[in-house]
């Protein structure tokens, strides 16, 4: 008996703790969508997603290695968990990276790290705190960094420091504390020219610009451009003789001359060149010198006497050459430029170059400015730094490290509908439906075909594939003979044997009046006579045996003959609603999910089936009554519900459910509605979910202005859909105490 009691205790412990090991973070191997995902359909080793997205890409973190000829990122490089603002070569084939991150490849690295050419995080660990790293320069055996930080490994250093190249420790002989941000450092002839928004550096009054020695960080008293306070220098470069400074300033006096945003200074005394004045109309962020030419990037639209959008090539007198890639529209800019052989690589926060789509990074010819049409890394957010590695101070390699605010790069353009390989998480590039011109809201899959419904009018070259189309499951081509042509949005599709059930906002389909719901023959494409004739939108359809359950925002079936508020039950052969199944909700039903003899309903209601139930409920499929034991008591709309045995996932826009503070996605006890111990804590509204074995797939929407990780739009949570262990306590106890 003692053995049985111990076993019983262990089983109880299993029941209590079975969720503890389940992941609350998305599977990092799954590729990400760049916009809302409204539909998910799982088909064996593949998952189809539909929505408002236009690109699909791998989760890379905030940095990646690509090359001058290949836009595919190296999968061997570590994921960085925060923004990278600065990148510099280590002259050994790898890079130094700086920013606001705290981990690189899962290794603690606060704001500064070194990565080898093979992607290894080295032991070099300065441990920067209280701010960000904005600039890194390797010069004469030291690593100089600048930014907003105030401490390095416990040693006070205000916004600029010199580190030992061997171990990253602070050089104690070199001190040049600045009062405000230092953005940029440029070395020349044993000195460092530094720029930022500071007013004092090493206790010397120097507005925005200073020249420091490399021995102790002392300020050179003879180099005084005498800039006014309240300005900012963002970039400094040198041609070996003169100092070019760019930023956000003026018109103001600098080096004794009136200049705006860009100036050329004498490297000895800081005087401005009398004859060099490109006068850009807006901020300069980045520059690079090539021979007698200066490539300049920023927010400007005029420079050197010419109209130039965000990037320009200046000749020695400061006038703009005819070279004109033309970047983006108003409000975008170029933040980093590098030259490699005969090409210019640049990046920033733009979305087009030369009238062609280029998201945040591009490659153009250094002579004529023409866009390279085959190289397109296609990042999902802003890029701050791009640097080619060196194996010596003068030997460049074709390897390019890219850092910024992005979380995905090497993405593929894929509008509104995509097929994901579940085994490796990548986009199936062999399945590329073309020419979809609007959003997809619903997907259903059978043995040979993929059906998609939504708002589109064109699909795969078929110009009248209005709102409902059929795609070949192998290559994504559209069946041009399948043209039901519903007159308004399709929101749900269900396949049952040879029948295709379609719901939405339409009033006509196949040229015949069918209000919001219809049944089609999959083989002949003909419309069935079954016609529930709903008064309002159908959002969800589920089928159990001969029964068809629908949810939406309607008041009656039969064109008003049979009152039904937002829920109704039919059979597959009878379009008159079941007279004894009338749950009656006081708000819209968005989603339905079956589990045995029970139906879970989710939506915007607060009463259903005769009981107060906030936004989610469990109904008896036989009589429509709400199950009294189940009460998740959510505090806002639930858009999606899926059940797997005795667990239920609810997704929506709520912040409380099942007695717990949980944001937008929760796992519930299917018997009681109590929240189980699982908290992904999402920042986006969950719109759709699907279960495959023990894994949960989630699609979400993000409202305008939300700052999110792009993994939020589409994610897979592994091993979370495992049903709760079942235990017949009465039988077990009888056995234990015999």
XYZ file of C-alpha atoms in Angstrom:
738
model
C 0.000 0.000 0.000
C 2.871 2.394 0.755
C 4.133 1.986 -2.817
C 0.696 2.822 -4.220
C 0.415 5.930 -2.059
C 3.808 7.153 -3.249
C 2.819 6.491 -6.859
C -0.460 8.335 -6.303
C 1.420 11.348 -4.945
C 3.712 11.357 -7.937
C 0.754 11.274 -10.313
C -0.858 14.187 -8.516
C 2.395 16.097 -8.824
C 2.414 15.351 -12.543
C -1.091 16.752 -12.921
C -0.182 19.925 -11.060
C 3.094 20.532 -12.866
C 2.585 19.175 -16.352
C 2.702 22.637 -17.941
C 5.888 23.854 -16.276
C 8.268 22.732 -19.035
C 6.112 24.060 -21.859
C 7.597 26.915 -23.863
C 6.298 30.449 -23.421
C 8.548 31.766 -26.198
C 8.067 31.240 -29.945
C 10.054 28.618 -31.797
C 13.026 30.634 -33.161
C 13.297 28.478 -36.291
C 9.897 29.575 -37.620
C 10.068 32.309 -40.227
C 8.233 35.546 -39.489
C 5.593 37.564 -41.332
C 5.919 41.339 -41.524
C 2.233 42.124 -40.990
C -1.044 40.736 -39.678
C -1.841 37.013 -39.990
C -5.567 36.196 -40.035
C -5.623 32.571 -41.226
C -3.660 29.382 -40.510
C -4.169 25.921 -42.003
C -1.903 22.981 -41.172
C -1.277 20.226 -43.695
C 1.178 17.592 -42.489
C 4.703 18.974 -42.765
C 3.465 22.357 -44.005
C 1.473 25.292 -42.683
C -0.362 27.795 -44.878
C -0.823 31.318 -43.565
C -2.853 34.209 -44.909
C -3.171 37.836 -43.941
C -1.943 41.359 -44.690
C 1.797 40.536 -44.864
C 4.074 41.099 -47.855
C 7.324 39.503 -46.675
C 8.337 36.287 -44.902
C 11.752 35.865 -43.345
C 13.901 34.075 -40.759
C 14.286 35.258 -37.195
C 17.831 36.644 -37.118
C 17.976 38.931 -34.127
C 19.442 42.401 -34.577
C 22.580 41.462 -36.509
C 23.552 39.238 -39.417
C 26.423 38.342 -41.717
C 25.898 38.472 -45.468
C 28.357 38.986 -48.331
C 28.924 41.455 -51.153
C 27.388 39.031 -53.654
C 24.918 37.002 -51.571
C 21.985 38.486 -49.667
C 21.446 35.251 -47.707
C 22.422 35.588 -44.072
C 24.828 33.112 -42.475
C 22.942 30.747 -40.173
C 26.085 30.151 -38.072
C 26.125 33.665 -36.626
C 24.756 34.327 -33.123
C 21.443 36.042 -32.441
C 21.777 39.458 -30.790
C 18.925 40.423 -28.463
C 18.943 44.207 -28.830
C 19.630 47.079 -31.221
C 23.093 47.334 -32.773
C 24.135 50.937 -33.454
C 27.817 50.449 -34.257
C 29.892 47.899 -36.173
C 33.665 47.907 -36.706
C 36.149 45.453 -38.169
C 38.535 43.770 -35.720
C 41.072 43.422 -38.590
C 41.191 39.667 -37.973
C 38.218 38.752 -40.131
C 35.598 39.432 -37.459
C 33.787 42.408 -35.994
C 33.161 44.475 -32.893
C 29.494 45.339 -32.382
C 27.995 47.906 -30.025
C 24.497 49.014 -29.101
C 21.872 48.429 -26.423
C 21.892 44.591 -26.381
C 22.632 42.404 -23.360
C 23.136 38.995 -24.986
C 24.895 37.656 -28.074
C 24.187 34.048 -28.937
C 22.770 33.512 -25.458
C 26.033 34.748 -23.871
C 25.863 37.789 -21.588
C 27.434 40.733 -23.399
C 26.349 44.169 -22.271
C 26.287 46.605 -25.187
C 29.624 45.553 -26.661
C 30.959 42.283 -28.066
C 33.387 40.713 -30.503
C 32.332 38.092 -33.072
C 34.829 36.080 -35.124
C 34.593 35.426 -38.863
C 32.993 32.048 -38.095
C 30.346 33.523 -35.765
C 31.937 32.693 -32.403
C 31.415 35.128 -29.536
C 34.877 35.737 -28.097
C 35.798 36.122 -24.435
C 36.362 39.863 -24.993
C 33.824 41.388 -22.611
C 34.078 45.077 -21.574
C 30.632 45.025 -19.874
C 29.324 48.499 -20.718
C 26.491 49.876 -18.581
C 24.187 52.855 -18.121
C 23.749 53.673 -21.790
C 24.436 52.625 -25.364
C 27.478 52.261 -27.603
C 27.158 54.417 -30.733
C 30.631 54.282 -32.279
C 33.590 51.864 -32.339
C 37.031 52.476 -33.815
C 40.095 50.209 -33.773
C 43.223 52.384 -33.891
C 46.859 51.936 -32.945
C 46.259 48.878 -30.771
C 43.285 50.274 -28.871
C 39.511 49.984 -29.223
C 37.814 53.352 -28.816
C 34.105 53.468 -28.111
C 31.598 56.285 -27.768
C 27.926 56.670 -26.965
C 25.701 57.446 -23.983
C 27.217 55.043 -21.402
C 28.711 56.132 -18.063
C 30.422 52.962 -16.807
C 32.526 50.090 -18.175
C 32.973 47.052 -15.969
C 32.517 49.241 -12.906
C 34.977 51.913 -14.071
C 33.505 55.377 -14.632
C 33.839 56.500 -18.224
C 31.498 59.210 -19.440
C 30.437 58.539 -23.032
C 33.873 57.844 -24.478
C 36.592 55.349 -23.555
C 39.647 53.440 -24.691
C 39.681 49.667 -24.212
C 42.524 47.190 -24.316
C 42.360 45.089 -27.449
C 43.338 41.836 -25.724
C 40.714 41.564 -22.964
C 38.405 44.580 -23.285
C 39.512 46.114 -20.001
C 39.458 49.891 -19.613
C 42.693 51.688 -20.424
C 43.264 53.537 -17.179
C 45.664 56.094 -18.722
C 43.138 57.393 -21.232
C 40.288 59.519 -19.835
C 38.188 62.002 -21.815
C 34.773 62.167 -20.158
C 32.103 64.083 -22.107
C 29.031 65.832 -20.725
C 26.626 64.549 -23.386
C 26.434 61.949 -26.146
C 29.433 61.211 -28.347
C 28.214 59.835 -31.696
C 31.296 59.477 -33.850
C 35.093 58.998 -33.789
C 37.561 59.370 -36.678
C 41.340 58.770 -36.260
C 44.079 60.635 -38.134
C 47.815 61.016 -37.530
C 47.811 59.955 -33.895
C 44.683 61.894 -32.932
C 40.976 61.197 -32.607
C 38.413 63.638 -33.956
C 35.183 63.160 -32.015
C 31.706 64.567 -32.498
C 28.414 64.570 -30.664
C 26.113 66.846 -28.703
C 28.469 67.496 -25.766
C 29.502 70.951 -24.487
C 32.492 69.815 -22.437
C 34.977 67.005 -22.915
C 37.894 66.262 -20.567
C 36.975 69.394 -18.639
C 37.506 71.572 -21.733
C 34.769 73.631 -23.325
C 34.192 72.122 -26.748
C 30.770 72.305 -28.364
C 30.073 69.133 -30.362
C 33.616 68.726 -31.733
C 37.018 67.979 -30.242
C 40.450 66.603 -31.149
C 41.946 64.196 -28.610
C 45.331 62.538 -28.373
C 45.592 58.754 -28.168
C 47.898 58.640 -25.138
C 45.789 60.237 -22.404
C 42.682 61.625 -24.130
C 43.885 65.194 -23.747
C 42.155 67.887 -25.778
C 44.216 69.540 -28.524
C 44.027 73.244 -27.709
C 44.826 74.408 -31.244
C 41.914 72.647 -32.989
C 38.839 74.733 -32.223
C 36.055 74.875 -34.807
C 34.153 76.978 -32.249
C 30.715 75.584 -32.926
C 27.698 76.896 -31.037
C 25.942 74.691 -28.457
C 22.629 73.021 -29.184
C 23.859 71.286 -32.332
C 24.896 67.686 -33.030
C 27.689 66.089 -35.040
C 26.663 62.601 -36.191
C 29.479 61.633 -38.562
C 33.178 62.458 -39.034
C 35.440 61.105 -41.794
C 38.834 62.108 -43.154
C 40.569 61.920 -46.516
C 43.947 61.912 -44.803
C 44.260 65.686 -44.976
C 40.951 67.332 -44.089
C 38.166 66.539 -41.649
C 34.576 66.264 -42.927
C 31.876 66.697 -40.284
C 28.166 66.108 -40.758
C 25.142 66.247 -38.504
C 22.268 68.453 -37.535
C 23.423 72.041 -37.251
C 22.914 75.523 -38.587
C 22.988 77.512 -40.460
C 25.591 78.328 -37.819
C 29.216 79.281 -37.472
C 31.726 76.439 -37.586
C 35.411 76.903 -38.206
C 34.785 80.587 -38.745
C 32.290 80.058 -41.592
C 28.516 79.770 -41.828
C 27.640 76.197 -42.664
C 24.551 73.984 -42.503
C 24.714 70.252 -41.610
C 28.035 69.615 -43.417
C 31.491 71.196 -43.327
C 35.108 70.557 -44.323
C 37.625 71.505 -41.630
C 41.361 71.918 -41.462
C 42.835 69.036 -39.446
C 45.307 71.329 -37.645
C 43.314 74.380 -36.541
C 39.690 73.504 -37.267
C 39.090 76.287 -39.775
C 36.399 75.651 -42.374
C 37.338 75.425 -46.035
C 36.354 78.727 -47.679
C 35.305 77.166 -50.964
C 33.607 73.952 -49.855
C 29.928 74.303 -48.932
C 27.471 71.615 -50.141
C 24.779 73.100 -47.839
C 22.423 70.087 -47.421
C 18.938 71.142 -46.374
C 18.576 68.461 -43.710
C 20.555 66.208 -41.372
C 23.672 64.220 -42.343
C 24.087 60.795 -40.697
C 26.905 59.103 -42.558
C 29.822 59.676 -44.944
C 32.571 57.696 -46.637
C 35.547 58.923 -48.661
C 36.616 57.350 -51.951
C 39.521 59.074 -53.679
C 38.519 62.676 -54.324
C 34.822 61.929 -53.827
C 32.675 61.981 -50.722
C 29.555 59.808 -50.450
C 27.022 61.348 -48.082
C 23.814 59.953 -46.537
C 21.104 61.464 -44.381
C 17.659 63.019 -44.514
C 18.407 65.753 -47.067
C 16.662 66.371 -50.386
C 19.065 69.003 -51.744
C 22.863 69.057 -51.511
C 25.769 70.418 -53.550
C 23.437 72.578 -55.597
C 21.285 69.641 -56.749
C 18.147 67.785 -55.755
C 19.312 64.532 -54.178
C 17.140 62.278 -52.055
C 19.018 61.070 -48.933
C 22.221 60.022 -50.681
C 24.711 61.874 -52.860
C 28.201 61.769 -54.295
C 30.172 64.990 -53.969
C 33.268 65.935 -55.902
C 36.262 67.758 -54.457
C 34.665 71.205 -54.670
C 31.560 70.086 -52.765
C 29.188 70.058 -55.727
C 27.020 67.019 -56.376
C 27.859 64.706 -59.247
C 25.160 63.280 -61.523
C 25.258 60.026 -59.494
C 21.727 59.764 -58.085
C 20.271 56.509 -56.661
C 17.332 58.482 -55.158
C 16.176 56.963 -51.873
C 12.646 56.713 -50.512
C 10.165 59.441 -49.730
C 9.718 62.120 -47.095
C 10.666 60.989 -43.575
C 13.209 58.345 -44.537
C 16.977 58.453 -44.582
C 20.375 56.808 -45.083
C 22.320 56.075 -41.886
C 25.378 54.141 -43.045
C 27.465 53.908 -46.249
C 30.423 51.694 -47.196
C 32.274 51.111 -50.468
C 33.518 47.714 -51.620
C 35.301 47.437 -54.965
C 33.020 49.103 -57.535
C 29.856 49.123 -55.417
C 28.315 51.309 -52.749
C 26.395 49.555 -49.971
C 24.107 51.724 -47.865
C 21.365 51.245 -45.292
C 18.991 53.154 -43.056
C 15.246 53.528 -42.686
C 14.040 53.650 -46.304
C 11.823 51.374 -48.391
C 12.736 52.238 -51.975
C 15.758 53.071 -54.125
C 15.498 54.364 -57.675
C 11.781 53.653 -57.675
C 12.334 49.979 -56.774
C 11.405 48.319 -53.483
C 14.412 48.047 -51.197
C 13.742 47.608 -47.511
C 16.397 49.330 -45.386
C 19.490 48.221 -47.356
C 20.681 48.410 -50.966
C 23.646 48.047 -53.310
C 24.334 50.457 -56.173
C 27.088 50.996 -58.702
C 29.674 53.509 -57.434
C 30.052 55.073 -60.897
C 26.514 55.433 -62.242
C 24.360 54.877 -59.136
C 22.302 52.113 -60.747
C 20.589 49.725 -58.355
C 21.847 46.150 -58.249
C 18.711 44.170 -59.055
C 19.880 40.767 -57.778
C 21.140 41.734 -54.284
C 18.291 42.402 -51.875
C 18.695 41.425 -48.177
C 15.202 42.834 -47.477
C 15.324 43.598 -43.733
C 12.216 44.236 -41.655
C 13.380 47.372 -39.857
C 16.043 50.046 -39.608
C 19.737 49.315 -40.168
C 22.361 51.425 -38.353
C 25.666 49.866 -39.326
C 27.213 47.882 -42.204
C 30.920 47.050 -42.219
C 33.064 44.753 -44.349
C 35.539 42.676 -42.394
C 39.289 43.052 -42.765
C 42.032 40.492 -42.295
C 44.574 43.309 -41.938
C 44.333 47.114 -41.689
C 44.174 47.343 -45.510
C 42.727 44.000 -46.691
C 38.946 43.937 -47.073
C 36.986 40.699 -47.395
C 33.583 40.309 -49.112
C 31.977 39.486 -45.752
C 29.576 42.140 -44.505
C 28.123 42.450 -40.994
C 24.809 44.263 -40.715
C 23.405 45.613 -37.451
C 20.349 47.610 -36.514
C 16.833 47.495 -35.124
C 15.680 44.698 -37.453
C 14.833 41.181 -36.304
C 14.680 39.558 -39.737
C 16.847 39.868 -42.840
C 17.210 37.813 -46.035
C 13.430 37.849 -46.265
C 11.406 36.761 -49.275
C 8.660 38.851 -50.822
C 5.391 36.957 -50.472
C 2.086 38.812 -50.563
C -0.849 37.737 -48.387
C -0.513 33.927 -48.724
C 2.450 31.669 -47.897
C 3.451 28.059 -47.284
C 5.814 27.335 -44.379
C 7.850 24.157 -43.947
C 7.105 22.895 -40.423
C 10.327 20.884 -40.242
C 12.746 23.790 -40.634
C 10.433 26.786 -40.311
C 11.342 28.298 -43.692
C 9.220 29.559 -46.559
C 8.502 26.972 -49.239
C 9.843 28.928 -52.207
C 8.472 26.407 -54.694
C 4.942 27.455 -53.677
C 4.658 31.119 -54.616
C 1.139 32.241 -55.579
C 1.506 35.374 -57.666
C -0.504 38.560 -58.111
C -2.683 38.407 -55.009
C -3.818 41.998 -54.632
C -5.473 42.053 -51.195
C -5.710 40.378 -47.819
C -6.473 36.714 -47.110
C -8.806 35.927 -44.180
C -9.404 32.185 -44.456
C -7.637 29.048 -45.730
C -8.707 25.427 -46.104
C -6.656 22.531 -47.482
C -7.566 19.143 -48.973
C -5.531 16.413 -50.666
C -4.584 18.426 -53.746
C -5.671 22.017 -53.285
C -5.511 25.099 -51.098
C -8.610 27.307 -50.904
C -8.186 30.919 -49.832
C -10.807 33.541 -49.126
C -10.561 37.232 -48.357
C -10.734 40.620 -50.061
C -8.562 40.017 -53.143
C -9.835 40.322 -56.702
C -6.819 38.979 -58.593
C -4.840 35.814 -57.927
C -2.138 34.086 -59.965
C -2.933 36.037 -63.098
C -6.648 35.284 -62.876
C -8.099 38.781 -62.793
C -11.603 37.810 -61.681
C -10.723 35.423 -58.837
C -12.834 37.580 -56.588
C -12.427 36.864 -52.852
C -12.275 33.060 -53.250
C -9.623 31.088 -55.134
C -8.291 27.564 -55.475
C -4.522 26.961 -55.635
C -2.550 23.897 -56.639
C -0.936 22.507 -53.476
C 2.336 21.705 -55.244
C 3.222 24.853 -57.190
C 0.665 27.469 -56.103
C -0.893 27.998 -59.524
C -4.509 29.145 -59.579
C -7.329 27.013 -60.944
C -8.778 29.407 -63.522
C -11.969 27.338 -63.777
C -12.854 27.854 -60.108
C -14.622 31.227 -60.098
C -17.409 31.349 -57.475
C -17.010 35.142 -57.407
C -18.644 36.007 -54.051
C -19.654 39.666 -53.944
C -18.007 40.549 -50.616
C -15.380 39.376 -48.132
C -14.947 35.643 -47.416
C -14.106 35.092 -43.723
C -14.266 31.331 -43.238
C -13.876 28.165 -45.347
C -14.494 24.581 -44.229
C -13.998 21.403 -46.265
C -16.247 18.444 -45.471
C -15.948 15.430 -47.734
C -16.685 16.761 -51.243
C -18.351 19.923 -49.987
C -16.871 23.368 -49.533
C -18.628 25.560 -46.958
C -17.968 29.281 -47.284
C -18.988 32.095 -44.922
C -18.531 35.841 -44.858
C -20.179 39.090 -45.883
C -21.283 38.231 -49.436
C -24.874 38.145 -50.692
C -24.233 36.431 -54.030
C -21.940 33.574 -55.033
C -21.737 31.650 -58.317
C -24.106 34.284 -59.648
C -26.879 33.100 -57.296
C -28.222 34.794 -54.187
C -26.665 33.312 -51.072
C -26.560 35.508 -48.023
C -23.344 35.128 -45.990
C -23.058 31.324 -46.214
C -23.020 28.785 -49.041
C -22.079 25.216 -49.899
C -20.245 24.315 -53.125
C -19.374 21.025 -54.774
C -15.566 20.727 -54.891
C -15.603 18.653 -58.069
C -18.139 20.433 -60.248
C -17.772 23.859 -58.584
C -21.567 24.102 -58.618
C -23.578 25.746 -55.864
C -25.618 23.463 -53.612
C -29.274 24.270 -52.915
C -28.565 24.442 -49.164
C -29.319 28.040 -48.204
C -29.490 29.147 -44.525
C -29.890 32.756 -45.756
C -28.394 34.654 -42.804
C -29.151 38.301 -42.059
C -25.558 39.175 -41.158
C -21.913 38.166 -41.414
C -20.790 34.582 -40.803
C -17.377 34.500 -39.094
C -16.965 30.824 -38.249
C -18.240 27.415 -39.380
C -17.567 24.050 -37.699
C -19.007 20.658 -38.590
C -19.646 17.651 -36.363
C -21.107 14.597 -38.061
C -24.264 15.844 -39.765
C -24.417 19.079 -37.766
C -23.208 22.472 -38.991
C -22.614 25.193 -36.388
C -22.118 28.800 -37.430
C -21.178 31.937 -35.526
C -21.099 35.568 -36.554
C -23.027 38.786 -36.247
C -26.551 38.020 -37.441
C -30.061 38.151 -35.992
C -31.863 35.478 -37.982
C -31.743 32.710 -40.559
C -34.110 32.194 -43.451
C -33.972 35.909 -44.305
C -35.502 36.821 -40.955
C -37.858 33.871 -40.578
C -35.924 32.127 -37.803
C -34.515 34.437 -35.114
C -30.999 33.435 -34.124
C -28.662 35.860 -32.422
C -25.104 35.240 -33.609
C -25.196 31.424 -33.247
C -27.110 28.765 -35.125
C -27.128 25.030 -35.758
C -28.111 23.351 -39.023
C -27.609 19.972 -40.602
C -25.736 19.383 -43.828
C -28.998 18.578 -45.606
C -31.386 20.978 -43.881
C -30.957 24.755 -44.109
C -33.606 25.458 -41.463
C -31.947 26.023 -38.080
C -32.416 23.475 -35.312
C -35.519 24.673 -33.428
C -34.298 23.534 -29.996
C -30.713 24.826 -30.258
C -30.879 28.542 -29.506
C -27.982 29.737 -27.285
C -28.771 33.456 -27.898
C -25.759 35.725 -27.412
C -25.798 39.483 -26.902
C -22.692 40.061 -29.012
C -20.750 38.905 -32.034
C -19.264 35.396 -32.213
C -15.847 35.334 -33.869
C -14.723 31.743 -33.440
C -16.015 28.234 -32.723
C -14.177 25.048 -31.768
C -15.521 21.545 -31.162
C -14.361 19.128 -28.490
C -16.415 15.949 -28.277
C -20.006 16.845 -27.408
C -19.052 20.413 -26.482
C -18.716 23.578 -28.523
C -16.477 26.433 -27.407
C -17.561 29.876 -28.601
C -15.536 33.098 -28.495
C -16.444 36.658 -29.338
C -17.677 39.996 -28.009
C -20.648 38.705 -25.991
C -21.298 38.791 -22.233
C -24.328 36.476 -22.115
C -24.848 33.182 -23.932
C -26.925 30.044 -23.526
C -28.859 31.534 -20.610
C -25.774 32.393 -18.538
C -23.497 35.362 -18.016
C -20.299 34.448 -19.796
C -17.789 37.106 -20.725
C -16.355 36.669 -24.230
C -15.846 32.889 -24.119
C -18.192 30.005 -23.289
C -18.668 26.262 -23.527
C -21.942 24.981 -24.979
C -23.675 21.636 -25.170
C -23.874 20.658 -28.854
C -27.157 18.820 -28.218
C -29.254 21.563 -26.587
C -27.219 24.786 -26.869
C -27.078 25.367 -23.116
C -23.988 26.966 -21.650
C -22.014 24.543 -19.481
C -22.160 26.026 -15.994
C -18.830 24.557 -14.796
C -16.864 26.453 -17.448
C -16.392 30.167 -16.748
C -13.172 31.839 -17.929
C -14.591 35.336 -17.236
C -12.459 37.268 -19.709
C -12.236 41.087 -19.609
C -12.317 41.784 -23.356
C -12.952 40.295 -26.791
C -11.733 36.803 -27.682
C -11.157 36.475 -31.432
C -10.047 32.854 -31.606
C -10.604 29.654 -29.647
C -9.178 26.167 -30.267
C -9.644 23.068 -28.133
C -7.503 19.975 -27.787
C -9.088 17.416 -25.499
C -9.473 19.009 -22.087
C -7.417 22.145 -22.770
C -8.556 25.275 -24.577
C -6.509 28.120 -26.051
C -8.099 31.565 -26.191
C -6.644 34.441 -28.182
C -7.856 38.018 -28.374
C -7.302 41.512 -27.006
C -7.892 40.850 -23.308
C -5.554 41.324 -20.333
C -7.350 39.035 -17.871
C -8.828 35.560 -18.263
C -9.385 32.449 -16.177
C -8.676 34.313 -12.953
C -5.210 35.460 -14.069
C -3.641 38.586 -15.570
C -2.731 37.266 -19.019
C -2.206 39.287 -22.182
C -4.018 38.178 -25.339
C -3.117 34.472 -25.326
C -3.941 31.908 -22.662
C -4.288 28.201 -22.047
C -7.385 27.195 -20.105
C -8.650 24.159 -18.292
C -11.347 22.924 -20.651
C -13.531 21.773 -17.771
C -13.484 24.829 -15.506
C -12.116 27.664 -17.653
C -9.340 28.369 -15.133
C -6.102 29.643 -16.625
C -3.279 27.113 -16.660
C 0.335 27.949 -15.899
C 1.420 29.275 -19.299
C 1.994 32.939 -20.120
C 3.452 34.021 -23.498
C 2.484 37.621 -22.598
C 1.772 38.904 -26.098
C 1.634 42.546 -27.175
C -0.505 41.884 -30.257
C -4.145 40.873 -30.633
C -4.425 37.184 -31.478
C -6.744 36.654 -34.469
C -6.299 32.988 -35.337
C -4.829 29.750 -33.977
C -4.333 26.159 -35.039
C -3.137 23.050 -33.215
C -0.879 20.428 -34.773
C -0.123 17.563 -32.409
C 1.321 19.200 -29.290
C 2.191 22.486 -31.008
C 0.203 25.701 -31.206
C 0.384 28.061 -34.193
C -0.684 31.668 -33.601
C -1.503 34.525 -35.978
C -1.967 38.077 -34.741
C -2.565 41.678 -35.713
C -0.702 44.731 -34.452
C -2.426 48.081 -34.210
C -0.825 51.233 -35.587
C 1.882 52.690 -33.369
C 2.618 49.500 -31.420
C 6.300 48.680 -30.998
C 6.589 44.926 -31.454
C 8.863 42.023 -32.210
C 7.908 40.884 -35.716
C 7.697 37.309 -34.419
C 4.376 38.441 -32.960
C 2.524 38.221 -36.294
C 3.096 34.484 -36.708
C 4.559 32.092 -34.181
C 4.693 28.456 -33.151
C 4.759 27.394 -29.515
C 6.115 23.880 -29.167
C 4.778 21.213 -26.790
C 2.084 23.423 -25.263
C -1.029 21.672 -26.579
C -0.582 18.489 -24.568
C -3.896 17.548 -22.934
C -3.959 17.423 -19.147
C -3.309 13.973 -17.638
C -6.505 12.148 -16.756
C -6.823 10.291 -13.475
C -9.839 8.436 -12.097
C -9.245 9.263 -8.421
C -12.052 7.016 -7.149
C -10.689 3.925 -8.881
C -7.122 4.767 -7.951
C -7.917 5.367 -4.301
C -9.832 2.107 -4.089
C -6.750 0.315 -5.403
C -4.400 2.225 -3.111
C -6.225 1.412 0.117
C -7.272 -2.191 -0.411
